């Protein structure tokens, strides 16, 4: 069974710190990996998409890396701000063509203390 | 540009009833997917449609069905509702395969 695991489940850090969120997946033959954030009671906001042929993607203060051989991805957030507080979800598309959709982890609940 | 829109935002039903949820994708997006998210969990894949054809189905019972219309909007139907169907139902659209998926704010379904 293809699974996605996110560690830690929750994280609280002071404002200004750099931090890393971890995601692991069971099958190295992935199609792509996407990071999302979800605010309470809201839908998901797409942050970064990494294709299987790529090693990393960057957007502003966010950098996501992908290591298929070890089945891991990390989301690096630089100079964290209170507005970064949210649940961060990692999602893997294990097969192309939409057959299996995205497989999500349970998320990391992040709190940035002012 | 408008994002993915879903209706209704909230819905309360009783066991055994039927429900229809609606989704309008971002303009130009031909792929629509449906997900179910229960509290404290990540979303679970239900269906994906592309160009009005079903391209993928998750591990959900036959009580769940969906369709995509010529304008690429989509409906999710759930029959014989159970208490366990209470969840946030999310719709996502993308231009095509291997593209970022963009989600709506969801429909919160409560079963009494």
CSV table of C-alpha atoms in Angstrom, one decimal:
chain,number,residue,atom,x,y,z
A,1,UNK,CA,0.0,0.0,0.0
A,2,UNK,CA,1.4,3.4,-1.0
A,3,UNK,CA,1.6,5.7,2.0
A,4,UNK,CA,2.8,9.2,2.8
A,5,UNK,CA,4.0,10.1,6.3
A,6,UNK,CA,4.7,13.5,7.8
A,7,UNK,CA,6.9,14.2,10.8
A,8,UNK,CA,6.5,16.0,13.1
A,9,UNK,CA,2.7,16.1,13.5
A,10,UNK,CA,2.9,19.5,15.3
A,11,UNK,CA,5.6,22.1,15.6
A,12,UNK,CA,5.8,25.4,17.5
A,13,UNK,CA,8.7,27.8,16.9
A,14,UNK,CA,9.5,31.5,17.6
A,15,UNK,CA,9.1,34.0,14.8
A,16,UNK,CA,12.2,34.4,12.6
A,17,UNK,CA,13.5,30.9,12.8
A,18,UNK,CA,14.2,28.7,9.8
A,19,UNK,CA,12.5,25.4,9.9
A,20,UNK,CA,12.2,22.1,8.0
A,21,UNK,CA,9.1,19.9,7.6
A,22,UNK,CA,9.6,16.3,6.6
A,23,UNK,CA,7.6,14.0,4.3
A,24,UNK,CA,8.4,10.4,3.5
A,25,UNK,CA,6.7,8.0,1.0
A,26,UNK,CA,6.7,4.3,0.4
A,27,UNK,CA,7.3,4.0,-3.3
A,28,UNK,CA,10.2,5.7,-5.1
A,29,UNK,CA,8.5,5.5,-8.5
A,30,UNK,CA,6.5,8.7,-8.0
A,31,UNK,CA,5.0,10.9,-10.7
A,32,UNK,CA,5.2,14.2,-8.7
A,33,UNK,CA,5.0,15.6,-5.2
A,34,UNK,CA,3.1,18.7,-4.1
A,35,UNK,CA,3.2,20.7,-0.9
A,36,UNK,CA,0.0,22.5,0.3
A,37,UNK,CA,-1.0,24.7,3.3
A,38,UNK,CA,-4.4,24.5,4.9
A,39,UNK,CA,-5.8,27.2,7.1
A,40,UNK,CA,-8.5,26.3,9.7
A,41,UNK,CA,-11.8,25.6,8.0
A,42,UNK,CA,-10.4,26.3,4.5
A,43,UNK,CA,-9.4,24.4,1.5
A,44,UNK,CA,-5.8,23.7,0.4
A,45,UNK,CA,-3.4,26.3,-1.1
A,46,UNK,CA,-0.8,24.9,-3.5
A,47,UNK,CA,2.7,25.9,-2.5
A,48,UNK,CA,5.2,23.9,-4.7
A,49,UNK,CA,5.0,21.1,-7.2
A,50,UNK,CA,8.1,19.0,-7.8
A,51,UNK,CA,8.2,16.8,-10.9
A,52,UNK,CA,9.8,13.3,-10.5
A,53,UNK,CA,12.7,14.5,-12.7
A,54,UNK,CA,13.4,17.5,-10.5
A,55,UNK,CA,15.4,17.7,-7.2
A,56,UNK,CA,14.0,21.0,-5.8
A,57,UNK,CA,11.7,23.9,-6.3
A,58,UNK,CA,11.7,27.4,-4.7
A,59,UNK,CA,9.1,30.1,-4.2
A,60,UNK,CA,10.0,33.1,-2.1
A,61,UNK,CA,10.9,31.9,1.4
A,62,UNK,CA,9.9,28.3,0.6
A,63,UNK,CA,12.2,25.6,-0.8
A,64,UNK,CA,11.1,22.0,-1.4
A,65,UNK,CA,13.5,19.2,-2.1
A,66,UNK,CA,12.9,15.7,-3.4
A,67,UNK,CA,15.0,12.6,-3.0
A,68,UNK,CA,13.2,9.7,-4.7
A,69,UNK,CA,15.9,7.1,-3.8
A,70,UNK,CA,15.3,7.6,-0.1
A,71,UNK,CA,11.6,8.3,-0.4
A,72,UNK,CA,11.8,11.7,1.2
A,73,UNK,CA,10.9,15.4,0.6
A,74,UNK,CA,11.5,18.4,2.8
A,75,UNK,CA,9.9,21.8,2.9
A,76,UNK,CA,12.2,24.5,4.2
A,77,UNK,CA,10.7,27.7,5.4
A,78,UNK,CA,13.1,30.6,5.9
A,79,UNK,CA,12.6,33.5,8.4
A,80,UNK,CA,9.2,32.2,9.6
A,81,UNK,CA,6.4,34.7,10.3
A,82,UNK,CA,3.2,34.4,12.3
A,83,UNK,CA,1.3,34.3,9.0
A,84,UNK,CA,3.0,31.0,8.2
A,85,UNK,CA,0.9,29.3,10.9
A,86,UNK,CA,-1.2,26.6,9.3
A,87,UNK,CA,-1.2,22.9,8.6
A,88,UNK,CA,1.2,21.9,5.9
A,89,UNK,CA,0.3,18.8,3.8
A,90,UNK,CA,2.5,16.7,1.5
A,91,UNK,CA,0.8,14.9,-1.3
A,92,UNK,CA,2.3,12.4,-3.8
A,93,UNK,CA,0.9,11.3,-7.2
A,94,UNK,CA,2.2,7.7,-7.4
A,95,UNK,CA,0.9,7.1,-10.9
A,96,UNK,CA,0.2,9.4,-13.8
A,97,UNK,CA,-3.0,10.0,-15.7
A,98,UNK,CA,-5.1,10.6,-12.6
A,99,UNK,CA,-5.7,6.9,-11.9
A,100,UNK,CA,-4.9,7.2,-8.2
A,101,UNK,CA,-5.1,10.9,-7.5
A,102,UNK,CA,-3.0,12.4,-4.8
A,103,UNK,CA,-2.1,10.5,-1.7
A,104,UNK,CA,-1.8,12.8,1.3
A,105,UNK,CA,0.0,12.7,4.6
A,106,UNK,CA,-1.8,13.7,7.8
A,107,UNK,CA,0.0,17.0,7.8
A,108,UNK,CA,2.2,19.0,10.1
A,109,UNK,CA,0.4,21.6,12.3
A,110,UNK,CA,2.8,24.6,12.5
A,111,UNK,CA,2.5,27.5,15.0
A,112,UNK,CA,4.8,30.5,14.7
A,113,UNK,CA,4.9,32.4,18.0
A,114,UNK,CA,5.1,36.2,17.6
B,1,UNK,CA,-9.4,35.2,-12.0
B,2,UNK,CA,-11.8,33.2,-9.9
B,3,UNK,CA,-10.5,30.2,-8.1
B,4,UNK,CA,-12.2,26.8,-7.7
B,5,UNK,CA,-15.8,27.4,-6.4
B,6,UNK,CA,-17.8,24.9,-4.5
B,7,UNK,CA,-21.4,24.9,-3.4
B,8,UNK,CA,-23.0,24.7,-1.0
B,9,UNK,CA,-20.4,25.7,1.7
B,10,UNK,CA,-22.3,23.9,4.5
B,11,UNK,CA,-24.9,21.1,4.4
B,12,UNK,CA,-26.8,19.2,7.0
B,13,UNK,CA,-28.5,15.9,6.1
B,14,UNK,CA,-29.9,12.9,7.9
B,15,UNK,CA,-28.9,9.2,7.5
B,16,UNK,CA,-30.3,7.6,4.4
B,17,UNK,CA,-30.7,10.8,2.4
B,18,UNK,CA,-29.0,11.8,-0.8
B,19,UNK,CA,-26.7,14.7,-1.5
B,20,UNK,CA,-25.3,16.5,-4.5
B,21,UNK,CA,-22.2,18.7,-4.2
B,22,UNK,CA,-21.1,21.1,-7.0
B,23,UNK,CA,-17.8,22.3,-8.3
B,24,UNK,CA,-16.7,24.9,-10.8
B,25,UNK,CA,-13.1,24.7,-11.9
B,26,UNK,CA,-10.7,27.5,-12.7
B,27,UNK,CA,-11.3,28.8,-16.2
B,28,UNK,CA,-9.3,26.7,-18.7
B,29,UNK,CA,-8.9,23.8,-16.3
B,30,UNK,CA,-10.1,20.5,-17.8
B,31,UNK,CA,-9.4,18.2,-14.9
B,32,UNK,CA,-11.5,18.0,-11.8
B,33,UNK,CA,-10.9,15.8,-8.7
B,34,UNK,CA,-12.9,15.1,-5.6
B,35,UNK,CA,-11.5,14.4,-2.1
B,36,UNK,CA,-12.9,13.6,1.3
B,37,UNK,CA,-11.2,15.0,4.4
B,38,UNK,CA,-12.2,14.0,7.9
B,39,UNK,CA,-11.1,15.9,10.9
B,40,UNK,CA,-7.4,15.5,11.7
B,41,UNK,CA,-6.6,13.5,8.5
B,42,UNK,CA,-5.3,14.4,5.1
B,43,UNK,CA,-7.7,14.4,2.2
B,44,UNK,CA,-8.6,11.0,0.6
B,45,UNK,CA,-9.0,10.7,-3.2
B,46,UNK,CA,-12.5,9.9,-4.4
B,47,UNK,CA,-12.6,10.6,-8.2
B,48,UNK,CA,-10.8,12.3,-11.0
B,49,UNK,CA,-12.4,13.4,-14.3
B,50,UNK,CA,-10.6,14.8,-17.4
B,51,UNK,CA,-12.4,15.9,-20.5
B,52,UNK,CA,-15.7,14.5,-19.1
B,53,UNK,CA,-14.3,11.0,-18.6
B,54,UNK,CA,-13.6,9.3,-15.3
B,55,UNK,CA,-9.8,8.7,-15.1
B,56,UNK,CA,-9.5,7.5,-11.6
B,57,UNK,CA,-11.5,6.2,-8.6
B,58,UNK,CA,-10.4,5.9,-5.0
B,59,UNK,CA,-11.4,3.3,-2.5
B,60,UNK,CA,-15.0,4.5,-1.9
B,61,UNK,CA,-18.3,2.5,-2.1
B,62,UNK,CA,-20.6,2.6,-5.0
B,63,UNK,CA,-22.8,5.1,-3.1
B,64,UNK,CA,-20.4,7.7,-4.3
B,65,UNK,CA,-20.7,8.8,-7.9
B,66,UNK,CA,-19.7,11.8,-10.0
B,67,UNK,CA,-19.8,13.4,-13.4
B,68,UNK,CA,-18.3,16.2,-15.3
B,69,UNK,CA,-20.2,18.4,-17.7
B,70,UNK,CA,-19.3,19.9,-21.1
B,71,UNK,CA,-18.3,23.2,-19.3
B,72,UNK,CA,-15.9,21.1,-17.1
B,73,UNK,CA,-17.9,21.7,-13.9
B,74,UNK,CA,-18.6,18.7,-11.8
B,75,UNK,CA,-21.0,17.1,-9.4
B,76,UNK,CA,-20.4,14.6,-6.6
B,77,UNK,CA,-23.4,12.5,-5.6
B,78,UNK,CA,-23.6,10.4,-2.4
B,79,UNK,CA,-26.6,8.1,-1.8
B,80,UNK,CA,-27.8,6.5,1.4
B,81,UNK,CA,-25.8,8.8,3.6
B,82,UNK,CA,-24.1,7.3,6.7
B,83,UNK,CA,-22.9,9.1,9.8
B,84,UNK,CA,-19.3,8.3,8.6
B,85,UNK,CA,-19.9,10.4,5.5
B,86,UNK,CA,-19.6,13.6,7.7
B,87,UNK,CA,-16.5,15.4,6.3
B,88,UNK,CA,-15.2,18.3,4.3
B,89,UNK,CA,-15.5,17.5,0.6
B,90,UNK,CA,-12.9,19.2,-1.5
B,91,UNK,CA,-12.8,19.8,-5.2
B,92,UNK,CA,-9.5,20.4,-7.1
B,93,UNK,CA,-8.9,21.5,-10.7
B,94,UNK,CA,-5.9,21.5,-12.9
B,95,UNK,CA,-5.2,22.3,-16.6
B,96,UNK,CA,-4.2,18.7,-17.2
B,97,UNK,CA,-2.0,15.8,-15.9
B,98,UNK,CA,1.2,16.5,-13.9
B,99,UNK,CA,0.1,20.0,-13.2
B,100,UNK,CA,-0.5,21.7,-9.8
B,101,UNK,CA,-3.9,21.0,-8.4
B,102,UNK,CA,-5.8,24.0,-7.1
B,103,UNK,CA,-8.4,23.4,-4.4
B,104,UNK,CA,-11.7,25.1,-3.5
B,105,UNK,CA,-12.7,25.8,0.1
B,106,UNK,CA,-14.9,22.7,0.3
B,107,UNK,CA,-18.4,21.7,1.3
B,108,UNK,CA,-18.8,20.9,5.0
B,109,UNK,CA,-21.3,17.9,5.1
B,110,UNK,CA,-22.8,17.0,8.5
B,111,UNK,CA,-24.9,13.8,8.8
B,112,UNK,CA,-27.3,13.6,11.8
